[in-house]
CSV table of C-alpha atoms and ligand atoms in Angstrom, one decimal:
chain,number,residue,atom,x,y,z
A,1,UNK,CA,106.5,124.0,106.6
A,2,UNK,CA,109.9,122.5,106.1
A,3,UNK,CA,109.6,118.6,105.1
A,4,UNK,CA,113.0,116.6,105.2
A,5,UNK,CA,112.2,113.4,102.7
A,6,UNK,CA,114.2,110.4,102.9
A,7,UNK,CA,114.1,108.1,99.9
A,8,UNK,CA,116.8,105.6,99.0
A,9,UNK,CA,115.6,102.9,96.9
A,10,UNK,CA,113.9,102.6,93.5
A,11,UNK,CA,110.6,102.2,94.2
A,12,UNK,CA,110.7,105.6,96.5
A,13,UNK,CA,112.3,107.6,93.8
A,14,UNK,CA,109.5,106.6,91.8
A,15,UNK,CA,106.7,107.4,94.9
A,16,UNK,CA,108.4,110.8,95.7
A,17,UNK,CA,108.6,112.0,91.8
A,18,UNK,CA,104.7,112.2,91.9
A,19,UNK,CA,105.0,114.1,95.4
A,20,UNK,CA,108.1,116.0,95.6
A,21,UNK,CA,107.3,118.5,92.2
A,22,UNK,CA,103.3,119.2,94.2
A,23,UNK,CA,105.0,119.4,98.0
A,24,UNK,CA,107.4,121.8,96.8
A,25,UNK,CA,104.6,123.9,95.5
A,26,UNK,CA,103.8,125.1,99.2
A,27,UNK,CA,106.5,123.6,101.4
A,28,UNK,CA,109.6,123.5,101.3
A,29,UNK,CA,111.3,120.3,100.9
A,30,UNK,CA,115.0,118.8,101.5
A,31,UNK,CA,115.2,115.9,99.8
A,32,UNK,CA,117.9,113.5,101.5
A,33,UNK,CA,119.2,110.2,99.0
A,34,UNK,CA,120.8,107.4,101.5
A,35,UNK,CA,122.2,105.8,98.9
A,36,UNK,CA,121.3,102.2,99.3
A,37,UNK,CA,120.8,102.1,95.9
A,38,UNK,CA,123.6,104.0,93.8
A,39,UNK,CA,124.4,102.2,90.3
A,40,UNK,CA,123.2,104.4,87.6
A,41,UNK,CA,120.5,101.9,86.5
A,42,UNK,CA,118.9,101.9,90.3
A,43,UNK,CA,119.2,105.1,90.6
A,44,UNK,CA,120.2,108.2,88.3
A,45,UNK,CA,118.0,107.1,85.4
A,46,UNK,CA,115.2,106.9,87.4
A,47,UNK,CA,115.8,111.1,88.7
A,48,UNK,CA,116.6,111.5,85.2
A,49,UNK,CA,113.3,110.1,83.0
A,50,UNK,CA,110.6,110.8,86.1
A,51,UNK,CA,111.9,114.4,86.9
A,52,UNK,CA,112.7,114.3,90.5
A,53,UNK,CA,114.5,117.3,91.8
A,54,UNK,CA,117.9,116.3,92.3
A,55,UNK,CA,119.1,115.4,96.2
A,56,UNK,CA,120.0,117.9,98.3
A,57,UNK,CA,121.9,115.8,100.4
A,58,UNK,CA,123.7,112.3,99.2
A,59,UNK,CA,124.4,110.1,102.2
A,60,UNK,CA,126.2,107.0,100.6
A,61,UNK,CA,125.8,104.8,102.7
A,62,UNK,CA,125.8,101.8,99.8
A,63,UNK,CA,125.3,98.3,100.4
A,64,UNK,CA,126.2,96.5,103.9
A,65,UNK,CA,123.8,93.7,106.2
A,66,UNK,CA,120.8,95.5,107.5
A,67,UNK,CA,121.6,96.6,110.9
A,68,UNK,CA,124.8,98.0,109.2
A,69,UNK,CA,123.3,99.9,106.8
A,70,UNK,CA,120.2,100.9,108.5
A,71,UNK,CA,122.3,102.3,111.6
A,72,UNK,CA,124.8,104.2,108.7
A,73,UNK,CA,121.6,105.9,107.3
A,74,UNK,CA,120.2,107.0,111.1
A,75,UNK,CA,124.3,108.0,111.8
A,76,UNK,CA,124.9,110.2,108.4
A,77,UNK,CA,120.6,111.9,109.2
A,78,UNK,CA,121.3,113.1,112.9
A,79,UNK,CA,122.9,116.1,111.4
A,80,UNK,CA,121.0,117.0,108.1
A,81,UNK,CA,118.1,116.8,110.5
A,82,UNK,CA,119.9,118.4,113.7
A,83,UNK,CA,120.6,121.5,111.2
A,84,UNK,CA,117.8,121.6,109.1
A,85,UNK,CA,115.4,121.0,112.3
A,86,UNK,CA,112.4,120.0,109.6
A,87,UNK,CA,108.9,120.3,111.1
A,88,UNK,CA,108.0,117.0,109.2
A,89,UNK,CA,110.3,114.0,108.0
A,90,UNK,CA,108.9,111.8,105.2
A,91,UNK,CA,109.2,108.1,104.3
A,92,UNK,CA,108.5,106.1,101.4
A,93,UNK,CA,107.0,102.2,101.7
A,94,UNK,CA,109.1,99.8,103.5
A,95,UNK,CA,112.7,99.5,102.8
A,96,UNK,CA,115.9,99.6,105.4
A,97,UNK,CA,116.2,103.5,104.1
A,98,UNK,CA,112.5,104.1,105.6
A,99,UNK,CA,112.9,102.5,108.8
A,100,UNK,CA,116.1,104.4,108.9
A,101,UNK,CA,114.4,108.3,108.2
A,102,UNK,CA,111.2,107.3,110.4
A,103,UNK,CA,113.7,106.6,113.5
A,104,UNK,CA,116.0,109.4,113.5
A,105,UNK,CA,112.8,111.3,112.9
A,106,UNK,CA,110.8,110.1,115.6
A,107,UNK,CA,113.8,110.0,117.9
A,108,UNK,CA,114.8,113.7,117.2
A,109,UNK,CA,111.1,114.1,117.8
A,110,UNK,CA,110.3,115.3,114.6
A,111,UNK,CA,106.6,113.9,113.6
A,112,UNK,CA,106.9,111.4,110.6
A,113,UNK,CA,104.7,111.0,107.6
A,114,UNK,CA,104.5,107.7,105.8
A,115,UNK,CA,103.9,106.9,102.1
A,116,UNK,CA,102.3,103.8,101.9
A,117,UNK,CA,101.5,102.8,105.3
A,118,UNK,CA,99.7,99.9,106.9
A,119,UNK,CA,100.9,97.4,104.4
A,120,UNK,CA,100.8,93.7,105.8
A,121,UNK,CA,102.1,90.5,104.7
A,122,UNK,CA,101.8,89.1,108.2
A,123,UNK,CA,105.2,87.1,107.3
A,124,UNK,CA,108.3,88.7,109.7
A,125,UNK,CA,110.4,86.7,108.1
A,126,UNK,CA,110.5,89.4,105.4
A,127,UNK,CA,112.9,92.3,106.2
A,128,UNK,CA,110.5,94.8,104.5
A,129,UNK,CA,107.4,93.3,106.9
A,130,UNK,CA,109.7,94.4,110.4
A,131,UNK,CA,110.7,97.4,108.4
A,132,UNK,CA,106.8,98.6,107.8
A,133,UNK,CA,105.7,97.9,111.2
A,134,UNK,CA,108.3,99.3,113.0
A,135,UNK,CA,107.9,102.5,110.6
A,136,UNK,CA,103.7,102.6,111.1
A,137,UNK,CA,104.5,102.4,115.1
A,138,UNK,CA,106.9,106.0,114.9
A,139,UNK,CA,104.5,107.8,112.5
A,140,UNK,CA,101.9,110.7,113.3
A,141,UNK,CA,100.6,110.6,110.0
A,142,UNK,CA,99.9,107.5,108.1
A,143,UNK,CA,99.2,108.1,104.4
A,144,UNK,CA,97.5,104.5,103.3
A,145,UNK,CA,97.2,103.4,100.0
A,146,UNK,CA,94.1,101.2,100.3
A,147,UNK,CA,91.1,100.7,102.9
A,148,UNK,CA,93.1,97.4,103.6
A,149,UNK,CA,96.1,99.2,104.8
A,150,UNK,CA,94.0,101.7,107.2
A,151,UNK,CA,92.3,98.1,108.6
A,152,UNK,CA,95.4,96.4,109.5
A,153,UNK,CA,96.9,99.7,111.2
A,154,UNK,CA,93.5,99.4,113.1
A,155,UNK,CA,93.8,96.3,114.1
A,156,UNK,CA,97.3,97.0,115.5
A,157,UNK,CA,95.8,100.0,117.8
A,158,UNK,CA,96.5,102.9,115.0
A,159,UNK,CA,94.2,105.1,114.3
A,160,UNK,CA,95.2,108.8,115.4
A,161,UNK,CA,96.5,110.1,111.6
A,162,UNK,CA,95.5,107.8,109.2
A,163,UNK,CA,94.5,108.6,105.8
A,164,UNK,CA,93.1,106.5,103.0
A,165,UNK,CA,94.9,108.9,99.8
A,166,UNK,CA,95.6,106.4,97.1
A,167,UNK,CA,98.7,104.9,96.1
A,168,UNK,CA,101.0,107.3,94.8
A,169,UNK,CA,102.7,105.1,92.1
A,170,UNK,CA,99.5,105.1,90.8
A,171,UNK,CA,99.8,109.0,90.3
A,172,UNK,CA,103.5,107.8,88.1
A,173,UNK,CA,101.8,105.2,86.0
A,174,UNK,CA,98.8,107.4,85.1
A,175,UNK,CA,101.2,110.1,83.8
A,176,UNK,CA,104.0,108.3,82.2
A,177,UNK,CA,102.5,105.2,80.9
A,178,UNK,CA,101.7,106.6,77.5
A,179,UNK,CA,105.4,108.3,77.7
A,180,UNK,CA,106.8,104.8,78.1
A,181,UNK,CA,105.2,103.4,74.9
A,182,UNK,CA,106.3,106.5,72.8
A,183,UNK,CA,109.6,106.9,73.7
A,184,UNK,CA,110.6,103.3,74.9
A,185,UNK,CA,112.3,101.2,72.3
A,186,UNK,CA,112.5,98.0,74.8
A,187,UNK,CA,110.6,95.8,72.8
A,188,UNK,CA,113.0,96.0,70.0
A,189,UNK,CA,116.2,96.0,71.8
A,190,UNK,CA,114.8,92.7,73.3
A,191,UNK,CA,113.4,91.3,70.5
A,192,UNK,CA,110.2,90.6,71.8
A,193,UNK,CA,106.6,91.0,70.4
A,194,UNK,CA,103.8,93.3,71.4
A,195,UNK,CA,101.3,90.3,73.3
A,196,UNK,CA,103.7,87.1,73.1
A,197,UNK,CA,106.0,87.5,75.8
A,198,UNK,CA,106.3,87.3,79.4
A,199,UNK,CA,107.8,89.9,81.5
A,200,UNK,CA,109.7,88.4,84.5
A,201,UNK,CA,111.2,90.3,87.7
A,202,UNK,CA,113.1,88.4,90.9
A,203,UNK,CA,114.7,90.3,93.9
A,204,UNK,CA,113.0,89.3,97.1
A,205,UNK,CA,115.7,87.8,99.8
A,206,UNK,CA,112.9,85.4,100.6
A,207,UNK,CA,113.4,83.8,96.8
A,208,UNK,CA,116.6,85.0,95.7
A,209,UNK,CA,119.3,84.1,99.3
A,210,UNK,CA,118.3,80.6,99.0
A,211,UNK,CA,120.0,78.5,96.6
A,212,UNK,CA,117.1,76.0,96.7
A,213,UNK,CA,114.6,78.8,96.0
A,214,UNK,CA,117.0,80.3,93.7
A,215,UNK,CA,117.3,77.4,92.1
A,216,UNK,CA,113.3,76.6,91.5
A,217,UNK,CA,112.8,80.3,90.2
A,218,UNK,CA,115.3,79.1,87.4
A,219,UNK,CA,113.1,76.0,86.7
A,220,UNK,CA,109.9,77.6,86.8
A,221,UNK,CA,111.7,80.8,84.5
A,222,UNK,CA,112.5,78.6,82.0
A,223,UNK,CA,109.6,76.6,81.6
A,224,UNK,CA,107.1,79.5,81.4
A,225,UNK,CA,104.9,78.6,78.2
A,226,UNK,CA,106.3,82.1,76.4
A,227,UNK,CA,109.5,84.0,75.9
A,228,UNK,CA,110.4,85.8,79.5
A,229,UNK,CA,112.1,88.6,79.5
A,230,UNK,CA,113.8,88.9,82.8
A,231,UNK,CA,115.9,92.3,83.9
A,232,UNK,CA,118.2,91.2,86.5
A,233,UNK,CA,118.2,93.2,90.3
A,234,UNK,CA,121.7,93.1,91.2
A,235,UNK,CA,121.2,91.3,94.5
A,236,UNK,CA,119.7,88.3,92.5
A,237,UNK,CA,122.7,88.4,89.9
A,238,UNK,CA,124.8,88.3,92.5
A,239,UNK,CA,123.4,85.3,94.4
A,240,UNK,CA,123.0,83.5,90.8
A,241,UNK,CA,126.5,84.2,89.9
A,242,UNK,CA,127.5,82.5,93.2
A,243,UNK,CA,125.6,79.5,93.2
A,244,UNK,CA,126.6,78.7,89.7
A,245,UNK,CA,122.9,78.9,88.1
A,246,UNK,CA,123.4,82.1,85.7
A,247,UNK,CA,124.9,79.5,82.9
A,248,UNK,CA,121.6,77.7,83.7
A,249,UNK,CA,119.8,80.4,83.0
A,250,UNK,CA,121.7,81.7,80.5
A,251,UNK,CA,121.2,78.2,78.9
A,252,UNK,CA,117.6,79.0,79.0
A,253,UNK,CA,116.4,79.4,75.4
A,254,UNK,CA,113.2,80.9,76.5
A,255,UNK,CA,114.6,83.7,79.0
A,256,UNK,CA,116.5,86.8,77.4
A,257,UNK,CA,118.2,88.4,80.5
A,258,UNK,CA,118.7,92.1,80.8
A,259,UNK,CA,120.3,94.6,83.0
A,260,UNK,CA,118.3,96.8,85.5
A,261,UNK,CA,115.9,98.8,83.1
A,262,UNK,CA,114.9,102.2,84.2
A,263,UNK,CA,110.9,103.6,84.9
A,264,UNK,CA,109.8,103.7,80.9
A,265,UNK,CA,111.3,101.0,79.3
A,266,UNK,CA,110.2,98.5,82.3
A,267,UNK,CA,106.6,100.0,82.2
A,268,UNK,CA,106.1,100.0,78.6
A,269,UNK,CA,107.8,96.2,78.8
A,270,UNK,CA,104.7,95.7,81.1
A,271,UNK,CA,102.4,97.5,78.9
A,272,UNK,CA,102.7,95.3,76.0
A,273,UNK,CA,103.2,91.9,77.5
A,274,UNK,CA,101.1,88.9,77.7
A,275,UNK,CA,101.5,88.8,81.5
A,276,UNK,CA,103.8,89.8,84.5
A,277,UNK,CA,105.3,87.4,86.4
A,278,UNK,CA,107.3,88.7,90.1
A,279,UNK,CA,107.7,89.2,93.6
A,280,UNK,CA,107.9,92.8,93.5
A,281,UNK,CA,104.9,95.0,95.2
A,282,UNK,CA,105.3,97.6,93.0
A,283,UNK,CA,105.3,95.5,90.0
A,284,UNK,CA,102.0,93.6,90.9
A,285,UNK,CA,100.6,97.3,91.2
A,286,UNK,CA,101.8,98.4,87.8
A,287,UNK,CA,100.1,95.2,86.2
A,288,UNK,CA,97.0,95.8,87.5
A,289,UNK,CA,96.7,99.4,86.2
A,290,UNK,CA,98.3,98.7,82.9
A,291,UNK,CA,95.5,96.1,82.8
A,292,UNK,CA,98.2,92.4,82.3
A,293,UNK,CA,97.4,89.6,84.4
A,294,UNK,CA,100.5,88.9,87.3
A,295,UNK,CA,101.3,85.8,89.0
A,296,UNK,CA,103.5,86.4,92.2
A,297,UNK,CA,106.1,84.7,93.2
A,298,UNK,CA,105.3,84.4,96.8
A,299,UNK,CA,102.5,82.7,98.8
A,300,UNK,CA,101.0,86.1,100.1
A,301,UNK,CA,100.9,89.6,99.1
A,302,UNK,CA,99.9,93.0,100.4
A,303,UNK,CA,98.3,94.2,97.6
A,304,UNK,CA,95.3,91.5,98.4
A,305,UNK,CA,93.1,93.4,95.9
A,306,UNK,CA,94.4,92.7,92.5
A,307,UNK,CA,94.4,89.2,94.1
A,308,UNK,CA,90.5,89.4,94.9
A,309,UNK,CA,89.9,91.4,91.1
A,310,UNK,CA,91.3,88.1,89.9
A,311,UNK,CA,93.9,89.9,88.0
A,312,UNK,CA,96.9,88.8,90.1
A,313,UNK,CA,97.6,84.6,91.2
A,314,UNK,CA,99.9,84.0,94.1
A,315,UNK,CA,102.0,80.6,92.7
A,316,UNK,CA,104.4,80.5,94.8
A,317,UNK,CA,107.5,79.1,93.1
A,318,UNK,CA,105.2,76.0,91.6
A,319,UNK,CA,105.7,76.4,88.0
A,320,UNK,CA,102.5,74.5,87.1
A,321,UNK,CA,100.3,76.9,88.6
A,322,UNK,CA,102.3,79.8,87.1
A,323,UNK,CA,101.8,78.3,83.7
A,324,UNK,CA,98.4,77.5,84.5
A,325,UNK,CA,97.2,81.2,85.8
A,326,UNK,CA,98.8,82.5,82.7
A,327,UNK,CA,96.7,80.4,80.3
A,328,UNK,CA,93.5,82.0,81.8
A,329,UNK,CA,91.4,84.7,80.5
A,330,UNK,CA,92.0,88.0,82.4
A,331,UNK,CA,88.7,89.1,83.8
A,332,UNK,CA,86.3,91.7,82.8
A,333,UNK,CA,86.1,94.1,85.0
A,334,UNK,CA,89.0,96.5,86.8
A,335,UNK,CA,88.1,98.2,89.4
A,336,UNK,CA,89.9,101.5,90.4
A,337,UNK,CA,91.4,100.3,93.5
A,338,UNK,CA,95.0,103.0,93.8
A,339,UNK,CA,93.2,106.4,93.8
A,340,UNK,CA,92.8,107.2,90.0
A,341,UNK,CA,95.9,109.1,89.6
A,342,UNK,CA,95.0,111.8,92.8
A,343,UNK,CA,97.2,110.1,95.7
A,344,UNK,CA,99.9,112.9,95.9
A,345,UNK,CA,97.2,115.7,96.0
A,346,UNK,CA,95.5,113.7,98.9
A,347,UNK,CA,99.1,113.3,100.6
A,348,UNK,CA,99.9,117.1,99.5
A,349,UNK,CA,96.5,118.1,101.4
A,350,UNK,CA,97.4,115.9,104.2
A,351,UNK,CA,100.1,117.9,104.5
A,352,UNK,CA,98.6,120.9,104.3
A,353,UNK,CA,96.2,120.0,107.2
A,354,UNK,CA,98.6,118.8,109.2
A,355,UNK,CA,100.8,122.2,108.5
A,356,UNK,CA,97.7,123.9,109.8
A,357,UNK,CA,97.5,122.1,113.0
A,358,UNK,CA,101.0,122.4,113.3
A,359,UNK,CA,100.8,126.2,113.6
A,360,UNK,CA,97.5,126.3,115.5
A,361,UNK,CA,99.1,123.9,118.6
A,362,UNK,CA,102.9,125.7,118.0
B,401,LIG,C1,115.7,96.8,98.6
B,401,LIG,C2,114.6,96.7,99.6
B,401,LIG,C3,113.4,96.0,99.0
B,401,LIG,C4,113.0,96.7,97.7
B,401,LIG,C5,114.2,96.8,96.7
B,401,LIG,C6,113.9,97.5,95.5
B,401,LIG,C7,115.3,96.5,101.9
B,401,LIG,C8,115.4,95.6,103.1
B,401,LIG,N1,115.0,96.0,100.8
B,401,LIG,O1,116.1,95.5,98.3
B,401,LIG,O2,112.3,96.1,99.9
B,401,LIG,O3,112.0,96.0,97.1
B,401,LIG,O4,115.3,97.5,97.4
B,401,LIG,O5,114.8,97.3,94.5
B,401,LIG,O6,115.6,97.7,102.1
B,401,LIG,N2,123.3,96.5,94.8
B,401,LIG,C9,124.0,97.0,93.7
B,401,LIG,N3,123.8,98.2,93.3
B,401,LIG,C10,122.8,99.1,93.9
B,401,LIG,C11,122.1,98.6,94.9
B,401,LIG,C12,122.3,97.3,95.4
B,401,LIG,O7,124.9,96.3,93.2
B,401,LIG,O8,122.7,100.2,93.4
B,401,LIG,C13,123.5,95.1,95.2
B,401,LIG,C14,124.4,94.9,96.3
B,401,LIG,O9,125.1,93.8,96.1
B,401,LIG,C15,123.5,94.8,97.5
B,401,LIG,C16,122.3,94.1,96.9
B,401,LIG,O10,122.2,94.6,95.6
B,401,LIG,O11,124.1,94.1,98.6
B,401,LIG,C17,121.1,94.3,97.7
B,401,LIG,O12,120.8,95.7,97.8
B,401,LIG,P1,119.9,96.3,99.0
B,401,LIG,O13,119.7,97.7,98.8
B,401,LIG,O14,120.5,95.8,100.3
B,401,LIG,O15,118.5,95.5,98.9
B,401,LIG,P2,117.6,95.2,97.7
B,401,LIG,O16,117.7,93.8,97.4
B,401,LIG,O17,117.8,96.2,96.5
């Protein structure tokens, strides 16, 4: 079967590493980079240190406002798809570079298979919420991280091609994590030491486009009751270099900023710290399976179980709970809840079966 994958963002280069190398195995794959991440530090070192096959195809389409960019994606993949006529195109989570490879997909009426789907935060004022739905509503094959996810595709009429398969950053973690502590000298470029230090990550638009958001994630940053380190996404250093609060944070004697860091030194940063503190998804993940409590930066989350494992506290931007969740003891038990490491050979089998049916019908 020919797949055409669409990935454009960090988080999918790390999801389609653990997939791409076991798809390409008994399919064959075109693997299609939008571009809405392009600075070497979003995006090269991340092909480099997790071994995914280089693009086939480079769409730069770069940064613009969402309809912009999202209708430059679904412009510059009518004709990689229009001559490579896939039998399958596949999407990664919930970014404006999914939405954009599930709808040329599904209107060039190639069937779609998504990674990660039937996430939920229930909040459509997030871009990534309208992004996921939308995306889950022009799949055939819905490849679901959790029991969770299949539920709330249920609960929206879904259920014709969904698969529980595990998550399959998971599958990354498993593999690289001791990688990352061997090879990673991040602690000592930061200055930081094993256990006594927070590790700190900010990009949502929800927390970072509002200067009055912005501004609290400063406050509560810098009054975390450890050194933070705190990598800095280039959409929130831009929007802290415009409302004039990057000399407040820089002021911050407890927050050592960085620039983007790629998969290994961020993961073995997370390894070896006294607690996570973001609003990414992936992030909250990562915690959980490298075993260091999170608080999240946001009143909800999709990843509900490392909320109900009590490993992960949703603060919100109130500082005092954030300092409070992190004084507490971690609990005892960590249930496998991602799929052990196995989720790309459940989505590679999915594949398979859906190959087979494929052929059978055609
Ligand atoms: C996107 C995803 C988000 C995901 C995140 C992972 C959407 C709606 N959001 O957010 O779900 O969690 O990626 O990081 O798709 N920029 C650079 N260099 C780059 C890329 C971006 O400087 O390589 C800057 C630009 O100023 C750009 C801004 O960052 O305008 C935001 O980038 P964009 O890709 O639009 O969204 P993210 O915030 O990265």
């Amino acid at each position: 079967m020919r797949v055409v994958t669409v990935v454009g963002n960090r988080p999918q280069f790390v999801k389609a590493a653990a997939v791409s190398r076991r798809l390409r195995e008994r399919h064959e794959e075109l693997l299609v980079h939008t571009g809405q991440h392009y600075d070497d530090d979003m995006s090269r070192v991340f092909f480099e240190e997790l071994a995914l096959p280089p693009a086939d195809r480079e769409l730069r389409v770069g940064s613009a406002p969402a309809p912009v960019q999202t209708g430059r994606m679904m412009e510059a993949l009518q004709p990689v798809l229009a001559d490579s006529r896939p039998d399958l195109v596949m999407v990664y989570g919930d970014t404006n570079s999914t939405l954009a490879g599930a709808l040329a997909g599904a209107q060039l009426h190639v069937p779609v298979a998504h990674v990660e789907a039937g996430m939920r935060s229930f909040d459509r004022d997030m871009p990534e919420e309208l992004n996921r739905v939308l995306t889950d509503h022009a799949s055939a094959l819905l490849l679901c991280s959790t029991d969770t996810a299949a539920g709330n595709l249920r609960g929206e009429g879904i259920s014709d091609g969904v698969r529980v398969v595990g998550d399959a950053m998971a599958d990354v973690l498993v593999e690289m994590a001791p990688l990352a502590r061997d090879r990673s000298s991040a602690l000592e470029a930061t200055g930081v030491e094993r256990g006594a230090y927070l590790l700190a990550t900010v990009h949502r638009a929800g927390n970072v486009d509002d200067p009055e958001r912005l501004a609290a994630v400063v406050e509560l940053l810098s009054a975390l009751p450890a050194p933070v380190v705190f990598p800095v996404h280039p959409r929130t250093r831009a929007r802290l270099e415009a409302s004039g609060l990057e000399a407040r944070l820089e002021r911050s004697s407890g927050v050592r900023t960085t620039p983007p860091l790629g998969y290994l030194d961020l993961i073995a940063l997370a390894a070896s710290a006294r607690g996570v503190v973001t609003d990414s998804g992936g992030l909250q993940k990562e915690a959980y399976l490298l075993g260091v409590p999170c608080v999240t930066l946001r009143d909800r989350t999709e990843w509900v179980e490392t909320v109900d494992a009590g490993w992960n506290t949703l603060v919100d931007l109130d500082a005092e709970a954030a300092a409070r969740a992190l004084e507490r003891p971690p609990p005892d038990a960590r249930p496998d809840l991602y799929g052990g490491g196995h989720a790309s050979e459940r989505i590679c089998a999915e594949v398979d079966a859906f190959a087979a049916t494929a052929s059978r019908l055609g």
